[in-house]
PDB file of C-alpha atoms in Angstrom:
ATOM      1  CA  UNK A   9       0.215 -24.680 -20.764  1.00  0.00           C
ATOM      2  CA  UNK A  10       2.808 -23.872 -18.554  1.00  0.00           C
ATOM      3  CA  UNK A  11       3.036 -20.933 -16.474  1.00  0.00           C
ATOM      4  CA  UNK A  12       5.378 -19.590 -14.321  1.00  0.00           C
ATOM      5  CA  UNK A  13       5.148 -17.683 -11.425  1.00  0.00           C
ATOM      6  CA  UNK A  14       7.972 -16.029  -9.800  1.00  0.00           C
ATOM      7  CA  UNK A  15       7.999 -13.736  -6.089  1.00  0.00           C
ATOM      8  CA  UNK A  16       9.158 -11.252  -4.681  1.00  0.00           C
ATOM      9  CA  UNK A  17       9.096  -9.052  -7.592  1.00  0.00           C
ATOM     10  CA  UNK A  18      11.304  -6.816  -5.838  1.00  0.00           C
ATOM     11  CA  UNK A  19      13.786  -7.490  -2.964  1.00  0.00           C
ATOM     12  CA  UNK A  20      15.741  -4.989  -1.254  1.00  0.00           C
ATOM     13  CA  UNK A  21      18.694  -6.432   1.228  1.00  0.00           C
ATOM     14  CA  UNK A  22      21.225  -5.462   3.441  1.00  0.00           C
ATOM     15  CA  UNK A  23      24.738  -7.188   2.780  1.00  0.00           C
ATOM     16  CA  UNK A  24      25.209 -10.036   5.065  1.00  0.00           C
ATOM     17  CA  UNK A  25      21.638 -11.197   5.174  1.00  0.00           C
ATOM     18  CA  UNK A  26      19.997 -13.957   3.693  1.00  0.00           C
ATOM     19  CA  UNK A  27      17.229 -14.278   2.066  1.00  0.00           C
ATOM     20  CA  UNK A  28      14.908 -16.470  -0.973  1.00  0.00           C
ATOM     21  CA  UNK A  29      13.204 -16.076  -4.282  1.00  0.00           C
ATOM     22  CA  UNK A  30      10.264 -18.559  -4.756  1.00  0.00           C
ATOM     23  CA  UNK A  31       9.291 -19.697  -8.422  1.00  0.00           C
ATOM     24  CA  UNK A  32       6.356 -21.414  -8.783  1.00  0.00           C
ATOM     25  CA  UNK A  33       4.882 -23.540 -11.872  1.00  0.00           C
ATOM     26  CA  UNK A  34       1.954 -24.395 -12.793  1.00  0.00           C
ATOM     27  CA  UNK A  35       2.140 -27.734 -14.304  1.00  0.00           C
ATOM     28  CA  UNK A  36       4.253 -30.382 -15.064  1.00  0.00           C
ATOM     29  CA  UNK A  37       7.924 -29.029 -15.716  1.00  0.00           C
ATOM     30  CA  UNK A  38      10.479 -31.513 -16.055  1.00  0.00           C
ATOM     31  CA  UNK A  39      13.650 -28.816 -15.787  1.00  0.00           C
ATOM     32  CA  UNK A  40      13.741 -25.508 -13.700  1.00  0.00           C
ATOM     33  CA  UNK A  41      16.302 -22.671 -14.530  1.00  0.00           C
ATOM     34  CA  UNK A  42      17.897 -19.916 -13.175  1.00  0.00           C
ATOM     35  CA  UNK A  43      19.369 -16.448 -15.156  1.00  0.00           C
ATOM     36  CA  UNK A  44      21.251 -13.362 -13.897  1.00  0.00           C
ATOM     37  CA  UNK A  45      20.998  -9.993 -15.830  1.00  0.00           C
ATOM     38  CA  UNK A  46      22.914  -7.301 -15.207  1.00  0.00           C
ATOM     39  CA  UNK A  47      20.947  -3.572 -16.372  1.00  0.00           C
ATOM     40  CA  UNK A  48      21.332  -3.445 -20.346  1.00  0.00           C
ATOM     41  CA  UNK A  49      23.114  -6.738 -20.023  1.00  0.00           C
ATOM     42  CA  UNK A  50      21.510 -10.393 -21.441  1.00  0.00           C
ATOM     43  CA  UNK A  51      20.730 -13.678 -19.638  1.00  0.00           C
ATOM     44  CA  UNK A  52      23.459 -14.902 -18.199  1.00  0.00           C
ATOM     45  CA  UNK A  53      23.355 -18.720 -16.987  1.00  0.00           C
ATOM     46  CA  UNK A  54      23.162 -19.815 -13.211  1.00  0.00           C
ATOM     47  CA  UNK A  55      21.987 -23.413 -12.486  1.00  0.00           C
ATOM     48  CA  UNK A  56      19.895 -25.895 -14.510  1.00  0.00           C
ATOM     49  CA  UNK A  57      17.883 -28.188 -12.388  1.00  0.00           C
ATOM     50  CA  UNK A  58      16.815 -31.437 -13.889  1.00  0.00           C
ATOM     51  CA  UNK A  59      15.350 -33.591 -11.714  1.00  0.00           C
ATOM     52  CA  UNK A  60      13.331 -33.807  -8.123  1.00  0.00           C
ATOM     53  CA  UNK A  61      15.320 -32.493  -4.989  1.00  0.00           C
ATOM     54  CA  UNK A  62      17.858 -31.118  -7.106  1.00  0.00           C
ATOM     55  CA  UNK A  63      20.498 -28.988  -5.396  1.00  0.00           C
ATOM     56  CA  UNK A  64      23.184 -27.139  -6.908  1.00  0.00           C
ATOM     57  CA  UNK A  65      25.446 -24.202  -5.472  1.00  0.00           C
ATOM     58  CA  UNK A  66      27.806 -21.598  -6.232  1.00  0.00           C
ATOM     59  CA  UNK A  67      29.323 -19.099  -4.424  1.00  0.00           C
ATOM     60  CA  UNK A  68      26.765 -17.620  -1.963  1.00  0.00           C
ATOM     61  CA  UNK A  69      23.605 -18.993  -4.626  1.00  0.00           C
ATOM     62  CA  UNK A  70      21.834 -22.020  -3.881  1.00  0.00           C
ATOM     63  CA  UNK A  71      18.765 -23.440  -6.530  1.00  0.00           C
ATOM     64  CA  UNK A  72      16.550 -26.471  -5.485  1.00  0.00           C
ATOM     65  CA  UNK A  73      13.943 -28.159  -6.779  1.00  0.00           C
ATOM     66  CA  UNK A  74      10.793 -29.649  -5.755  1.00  0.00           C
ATOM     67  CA  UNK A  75       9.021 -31.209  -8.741  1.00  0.00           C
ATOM     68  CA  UNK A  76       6.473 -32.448  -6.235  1.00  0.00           C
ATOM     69  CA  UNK A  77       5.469 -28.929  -4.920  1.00  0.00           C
ATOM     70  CA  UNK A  78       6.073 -27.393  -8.133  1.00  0.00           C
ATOM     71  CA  UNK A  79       8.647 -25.448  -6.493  1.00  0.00           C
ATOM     72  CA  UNK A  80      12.005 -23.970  -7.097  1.00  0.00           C
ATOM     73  CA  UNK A  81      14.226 -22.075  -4.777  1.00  0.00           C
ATOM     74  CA  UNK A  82      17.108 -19.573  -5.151  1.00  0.00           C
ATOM     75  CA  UNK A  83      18.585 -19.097  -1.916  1.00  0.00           C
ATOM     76  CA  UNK A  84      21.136 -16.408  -0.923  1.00  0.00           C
ATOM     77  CA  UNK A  85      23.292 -16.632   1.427  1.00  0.00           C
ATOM     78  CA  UNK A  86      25.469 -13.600   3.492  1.00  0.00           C
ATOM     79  CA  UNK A  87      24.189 -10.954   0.448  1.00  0.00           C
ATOM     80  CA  UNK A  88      27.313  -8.660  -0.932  1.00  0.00           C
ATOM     81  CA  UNK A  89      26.220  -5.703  -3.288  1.00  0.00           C
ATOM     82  CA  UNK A  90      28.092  -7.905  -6.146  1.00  0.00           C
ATOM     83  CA  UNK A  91      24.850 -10.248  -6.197  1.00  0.00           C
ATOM     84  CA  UNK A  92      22.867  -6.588  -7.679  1.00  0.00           C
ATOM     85  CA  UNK A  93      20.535  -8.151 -10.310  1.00  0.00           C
ATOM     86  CA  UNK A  94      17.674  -9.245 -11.798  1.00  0.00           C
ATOM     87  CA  UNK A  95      17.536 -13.066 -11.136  1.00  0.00           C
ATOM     88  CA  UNK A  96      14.783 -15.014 -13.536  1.00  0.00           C
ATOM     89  CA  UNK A  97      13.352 -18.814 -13.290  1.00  0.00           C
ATOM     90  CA  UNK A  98      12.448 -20.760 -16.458  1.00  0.00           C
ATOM     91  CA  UNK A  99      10.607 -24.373 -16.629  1.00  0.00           C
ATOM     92  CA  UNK A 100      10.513 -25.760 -19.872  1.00  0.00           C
ATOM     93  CA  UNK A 101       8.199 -28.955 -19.948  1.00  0.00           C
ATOM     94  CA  UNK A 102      10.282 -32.426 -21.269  1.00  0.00           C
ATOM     95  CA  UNK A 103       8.377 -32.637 -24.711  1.00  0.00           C
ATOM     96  CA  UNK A 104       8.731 -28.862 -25.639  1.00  0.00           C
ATOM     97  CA  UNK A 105      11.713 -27.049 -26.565  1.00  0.00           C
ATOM     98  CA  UNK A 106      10.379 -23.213 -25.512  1.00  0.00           C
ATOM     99  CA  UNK A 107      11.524 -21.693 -22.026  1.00  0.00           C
ATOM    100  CA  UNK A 108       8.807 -19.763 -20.103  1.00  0.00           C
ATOM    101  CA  UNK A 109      10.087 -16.952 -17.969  1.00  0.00           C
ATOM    102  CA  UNK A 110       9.327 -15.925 -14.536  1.00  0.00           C
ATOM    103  CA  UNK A 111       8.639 -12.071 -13.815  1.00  0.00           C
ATOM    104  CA  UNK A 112      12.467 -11.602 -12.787  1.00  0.00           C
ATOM    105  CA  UNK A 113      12.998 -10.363  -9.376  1.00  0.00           C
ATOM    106  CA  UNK A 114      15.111  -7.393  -8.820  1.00  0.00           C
ATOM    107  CA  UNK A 115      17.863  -7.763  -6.198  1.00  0.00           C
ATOM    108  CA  UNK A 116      19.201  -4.638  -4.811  1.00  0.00           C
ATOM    109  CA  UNK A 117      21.784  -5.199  -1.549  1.00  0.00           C
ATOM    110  CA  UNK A 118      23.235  -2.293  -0.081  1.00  0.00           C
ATOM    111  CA  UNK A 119      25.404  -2.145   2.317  1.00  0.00           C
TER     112      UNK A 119
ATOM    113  CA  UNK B  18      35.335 -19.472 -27.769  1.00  0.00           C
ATOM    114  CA  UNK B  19      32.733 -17.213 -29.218  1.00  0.00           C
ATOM    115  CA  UNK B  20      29.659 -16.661 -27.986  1.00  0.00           C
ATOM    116  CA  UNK B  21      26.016 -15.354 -29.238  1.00  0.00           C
ATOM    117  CA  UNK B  22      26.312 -12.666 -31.318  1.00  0.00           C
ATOM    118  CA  UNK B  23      23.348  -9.964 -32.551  1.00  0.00           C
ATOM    119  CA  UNK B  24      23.308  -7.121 -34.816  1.00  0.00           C
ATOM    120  CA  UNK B  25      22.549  -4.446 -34.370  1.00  0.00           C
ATOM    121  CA  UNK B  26      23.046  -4.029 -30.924  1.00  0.00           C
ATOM    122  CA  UNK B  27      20.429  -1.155 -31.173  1.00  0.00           C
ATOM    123  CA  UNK B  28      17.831  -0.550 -33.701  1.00  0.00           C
ATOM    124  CA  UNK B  29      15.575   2.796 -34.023  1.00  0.00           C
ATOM    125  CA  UNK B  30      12.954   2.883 -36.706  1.00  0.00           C
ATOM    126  CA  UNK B  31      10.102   4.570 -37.584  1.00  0.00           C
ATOM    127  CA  UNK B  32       6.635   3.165 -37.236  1.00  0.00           C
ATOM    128  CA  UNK B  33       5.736   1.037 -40.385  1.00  0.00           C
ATOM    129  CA  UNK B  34       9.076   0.490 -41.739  1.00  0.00           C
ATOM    130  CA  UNK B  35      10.619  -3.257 -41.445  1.00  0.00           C
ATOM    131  CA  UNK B  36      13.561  -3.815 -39.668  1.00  0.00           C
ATOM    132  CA  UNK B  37      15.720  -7.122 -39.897  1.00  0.00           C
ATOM    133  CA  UNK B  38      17.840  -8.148 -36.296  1.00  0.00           C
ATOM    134  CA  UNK B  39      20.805 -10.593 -37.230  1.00  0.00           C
ATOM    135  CA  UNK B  40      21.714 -13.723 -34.949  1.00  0.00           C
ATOM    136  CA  UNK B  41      24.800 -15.762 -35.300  1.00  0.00           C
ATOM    137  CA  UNK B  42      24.889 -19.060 -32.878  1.00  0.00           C
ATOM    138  CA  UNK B  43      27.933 -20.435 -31.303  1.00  0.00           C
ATOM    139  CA  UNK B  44      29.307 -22.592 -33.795  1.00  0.00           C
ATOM    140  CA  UNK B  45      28.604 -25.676 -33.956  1.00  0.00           C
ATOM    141  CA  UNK B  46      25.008 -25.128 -32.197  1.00  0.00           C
ATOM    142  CA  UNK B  47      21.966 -26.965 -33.842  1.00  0.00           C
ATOM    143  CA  UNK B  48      19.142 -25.094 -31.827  1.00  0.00           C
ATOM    144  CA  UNK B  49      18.672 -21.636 -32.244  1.00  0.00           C
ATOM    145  CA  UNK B  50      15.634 -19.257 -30.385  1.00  0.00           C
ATOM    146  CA  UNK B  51      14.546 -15.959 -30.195  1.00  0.00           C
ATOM    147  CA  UNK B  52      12.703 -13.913 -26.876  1.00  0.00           C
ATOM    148  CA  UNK B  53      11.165 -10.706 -26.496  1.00  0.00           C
ATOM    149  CA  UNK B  54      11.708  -9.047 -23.457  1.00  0.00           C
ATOM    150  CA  UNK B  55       9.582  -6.045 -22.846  1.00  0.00           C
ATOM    151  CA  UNK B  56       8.204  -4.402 -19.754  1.00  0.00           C
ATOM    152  CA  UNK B  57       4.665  -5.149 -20.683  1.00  0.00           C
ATOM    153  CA  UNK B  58       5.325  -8.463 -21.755  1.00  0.00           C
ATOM    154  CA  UNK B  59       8.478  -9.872 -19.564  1.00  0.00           C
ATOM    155  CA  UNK B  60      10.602 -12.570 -21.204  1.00  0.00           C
ATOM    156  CA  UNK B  61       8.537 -14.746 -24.153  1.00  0.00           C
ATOM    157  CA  UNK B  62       9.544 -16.802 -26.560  1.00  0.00           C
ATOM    158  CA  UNK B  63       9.278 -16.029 -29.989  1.00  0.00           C
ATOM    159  CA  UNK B  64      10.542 -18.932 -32.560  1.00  0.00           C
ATOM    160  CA  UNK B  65      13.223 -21.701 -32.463  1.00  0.00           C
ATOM    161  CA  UNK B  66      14.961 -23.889 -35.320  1.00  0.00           C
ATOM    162  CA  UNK B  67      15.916 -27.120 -34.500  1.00  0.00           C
ATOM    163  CA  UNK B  68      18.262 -28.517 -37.254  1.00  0.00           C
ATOM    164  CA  UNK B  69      16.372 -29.106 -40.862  1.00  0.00           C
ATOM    165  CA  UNK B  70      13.298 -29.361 -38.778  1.00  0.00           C
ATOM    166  CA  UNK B  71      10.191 -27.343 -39.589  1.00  0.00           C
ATOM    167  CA  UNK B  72      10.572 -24.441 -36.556  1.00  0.00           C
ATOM    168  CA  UNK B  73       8.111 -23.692 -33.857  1.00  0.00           C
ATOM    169  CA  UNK B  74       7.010 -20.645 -34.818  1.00  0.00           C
ATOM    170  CA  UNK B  75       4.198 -20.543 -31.686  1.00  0.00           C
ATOM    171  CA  UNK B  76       5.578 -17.823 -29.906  1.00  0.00           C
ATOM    172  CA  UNK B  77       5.398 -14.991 -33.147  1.00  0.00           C
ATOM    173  CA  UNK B  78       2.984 -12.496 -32.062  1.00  0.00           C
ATOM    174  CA  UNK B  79       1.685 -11.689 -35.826  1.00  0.00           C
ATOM    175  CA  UNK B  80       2.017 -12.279 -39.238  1.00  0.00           C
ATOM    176  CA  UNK B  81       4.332  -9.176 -39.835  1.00  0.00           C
ATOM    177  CA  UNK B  82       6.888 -11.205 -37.532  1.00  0.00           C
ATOM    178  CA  UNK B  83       9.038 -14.017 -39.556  1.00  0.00           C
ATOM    179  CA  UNK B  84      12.443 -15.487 -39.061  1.00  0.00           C
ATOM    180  CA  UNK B  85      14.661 -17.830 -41.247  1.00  0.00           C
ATOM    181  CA  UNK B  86      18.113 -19.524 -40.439  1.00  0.00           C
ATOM    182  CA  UNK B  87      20.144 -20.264 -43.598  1.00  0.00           C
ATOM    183  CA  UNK B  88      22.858 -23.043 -43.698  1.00  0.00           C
ATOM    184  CA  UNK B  89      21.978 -24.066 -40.306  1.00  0.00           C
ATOM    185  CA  UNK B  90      23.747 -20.834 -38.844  1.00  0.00           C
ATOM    186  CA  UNK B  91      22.658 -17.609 -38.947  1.00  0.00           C
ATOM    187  CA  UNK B  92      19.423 -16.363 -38.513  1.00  0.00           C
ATOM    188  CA  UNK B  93      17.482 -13.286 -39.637  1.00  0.00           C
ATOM    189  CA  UNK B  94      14.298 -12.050 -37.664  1.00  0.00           C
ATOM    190  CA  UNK B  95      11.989  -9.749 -39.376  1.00  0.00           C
ATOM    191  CA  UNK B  96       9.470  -7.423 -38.181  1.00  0.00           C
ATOM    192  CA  UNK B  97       7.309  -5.558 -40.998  1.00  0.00           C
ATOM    193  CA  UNK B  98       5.488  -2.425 -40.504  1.00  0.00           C
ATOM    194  CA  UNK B  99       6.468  -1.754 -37.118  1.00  0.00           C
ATOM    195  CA  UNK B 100       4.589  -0.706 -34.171  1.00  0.00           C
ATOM    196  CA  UNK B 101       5.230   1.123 -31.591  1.00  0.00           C
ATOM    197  CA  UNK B 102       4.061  -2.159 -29.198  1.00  0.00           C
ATOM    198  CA  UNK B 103       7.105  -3.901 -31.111  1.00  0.00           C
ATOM    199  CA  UNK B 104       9.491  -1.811 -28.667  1.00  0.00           C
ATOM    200  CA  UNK B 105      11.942  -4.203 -26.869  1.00  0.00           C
ATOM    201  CA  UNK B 106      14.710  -6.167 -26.870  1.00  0.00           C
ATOM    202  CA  UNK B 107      15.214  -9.373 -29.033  1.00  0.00           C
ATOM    203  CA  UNK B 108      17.564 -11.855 -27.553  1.00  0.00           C
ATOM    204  CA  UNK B 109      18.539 -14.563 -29.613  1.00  0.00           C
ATOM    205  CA  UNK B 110      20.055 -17.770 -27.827  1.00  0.00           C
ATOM    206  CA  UNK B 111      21.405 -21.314 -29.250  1.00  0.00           C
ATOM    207  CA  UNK B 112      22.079 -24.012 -27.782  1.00  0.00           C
ATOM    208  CA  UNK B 113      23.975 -27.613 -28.752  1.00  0.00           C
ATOM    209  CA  UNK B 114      20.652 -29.313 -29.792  1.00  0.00           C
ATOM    210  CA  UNK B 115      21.644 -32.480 -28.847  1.00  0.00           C
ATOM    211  CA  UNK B 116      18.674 -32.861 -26.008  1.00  0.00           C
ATOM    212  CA  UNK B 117      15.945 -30.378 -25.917  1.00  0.00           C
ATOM    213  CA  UNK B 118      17.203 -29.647 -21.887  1.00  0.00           C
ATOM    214  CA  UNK B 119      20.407 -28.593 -23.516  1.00  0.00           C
ATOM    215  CA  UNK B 120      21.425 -25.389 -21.808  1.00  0.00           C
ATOM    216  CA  UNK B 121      20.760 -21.985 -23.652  1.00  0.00           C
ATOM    217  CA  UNK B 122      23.411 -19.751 -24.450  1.00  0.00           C
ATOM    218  CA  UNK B 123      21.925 -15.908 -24.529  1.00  0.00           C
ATOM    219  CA  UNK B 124      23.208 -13.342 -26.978  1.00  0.00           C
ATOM    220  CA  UNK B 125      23.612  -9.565 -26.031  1.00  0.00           C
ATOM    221  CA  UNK B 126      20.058  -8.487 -27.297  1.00  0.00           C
ATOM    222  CA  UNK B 127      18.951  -5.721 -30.051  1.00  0.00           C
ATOM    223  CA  UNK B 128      16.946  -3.038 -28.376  1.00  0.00           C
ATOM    224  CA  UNK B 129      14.107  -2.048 -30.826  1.00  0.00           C
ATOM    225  CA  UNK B 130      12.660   1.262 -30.196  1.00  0.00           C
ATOM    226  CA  UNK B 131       9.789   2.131 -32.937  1.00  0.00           C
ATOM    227  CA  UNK B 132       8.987   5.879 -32.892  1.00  0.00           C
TER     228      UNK B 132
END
């Protein structure tokens, strides 16, 4: 079954700097994607990642994939408080129709 | 247009009374889920409906948890005798249905608390 593993849990960041959230999966998982929530807020939709070396931007957020590795990115680039939020990956396996959710990790940049 | 809709947006109940949380899909959306998220628990996956297909119901935590979708649209999820472990929010997304990587569209949630 697939599991999901997603680090840091936390992050704390001064504006300006950059910095990456790792997600991690434990088998097979033939899309990778990538939610904002805002506190008391739902999912809100950032990239969908669909096949190996995948690369999609926007704005100072930049998702990758390594099917290979097992490995997505979310990269963040020149941090502005705006980007405040918890940030989750989902894989979902080709044959199955359920997401499974990373741990979230909580952005706070200050400035 | 439209998005996800739930109702209510917040629900308070006493433990072992049922409670009903109301989804309505963007329309014209075949596939239709529901998640938990809770701080024990994170973000899991509770049921979807696919069309006139039999759901996946894998992802209900017990028998007092069922759901039905009527007319394709709207769906009702029902928790009976609530615990207090039943505390969270229930997001309902939908999504076109057309391929199973079809992106999911999140509602706003209905935050559960059982007293």
């Amino acid at each position: 079954e697939l599991k999901v593993e997603q680090n840091p849990l936390f992050l704390s960041m001064q504006e300006g700097k950059n910095y990456t959230i790792y997600c991690n999966y434990s088998t097979t998982s033939d899309r990778l994607y990538w939610y904002r929530q805002d506190p008391g807020k739902s999912l809100e939709s950032l990239f969908v990642l669909l096949s190996n070396g995948a690369v999609k931007q926007e704005g100072r957020l930049m998702a990758s994939l390594d099917t290979k590795a097992r490995l997505s990115t979310l990269h963040i680039t020149a941090a502005v408080h705006d980007l405040s939020a918890t940030y989750f990956c989902a894989g979902q396996s080709y044959n199955t129709d359920k997401l499974i959710f990373g741990t979230g990790t909580r952005l706070q940049v200050f400035p | 247009g439209a998005g996800v809709s739930q109702s209510p947006s917040n629900k308070v109940t006493e433990k072992g009374k049922d409670v009903e949380l109301r989804c309505d899909p963007i329309s014209g959306h075949t596939a239709l889920y529901w998640y938990r998220q809770s701080l024990g628990q994170g973000l899991e996956f509770l049921i979807y409906f696919q069309g006139n297909s039999a759901p996946d119901k894998s992802g209900l935590p017990s028998d007092r948890f069922s759901a039905e979708r009527t007319g394709g649209s709207v769906s009702t999820l029902t928790i009976q005798r609530t615990q207090q472990e039943d505390s969270a929010v229930y997001l309902c997304a939908s999504s076109e249905g057309l391929f199973l990587w079809d992106e999911q569209f999140f509602g706003p949630g209905t935050r559960l608390t059982v007293l």
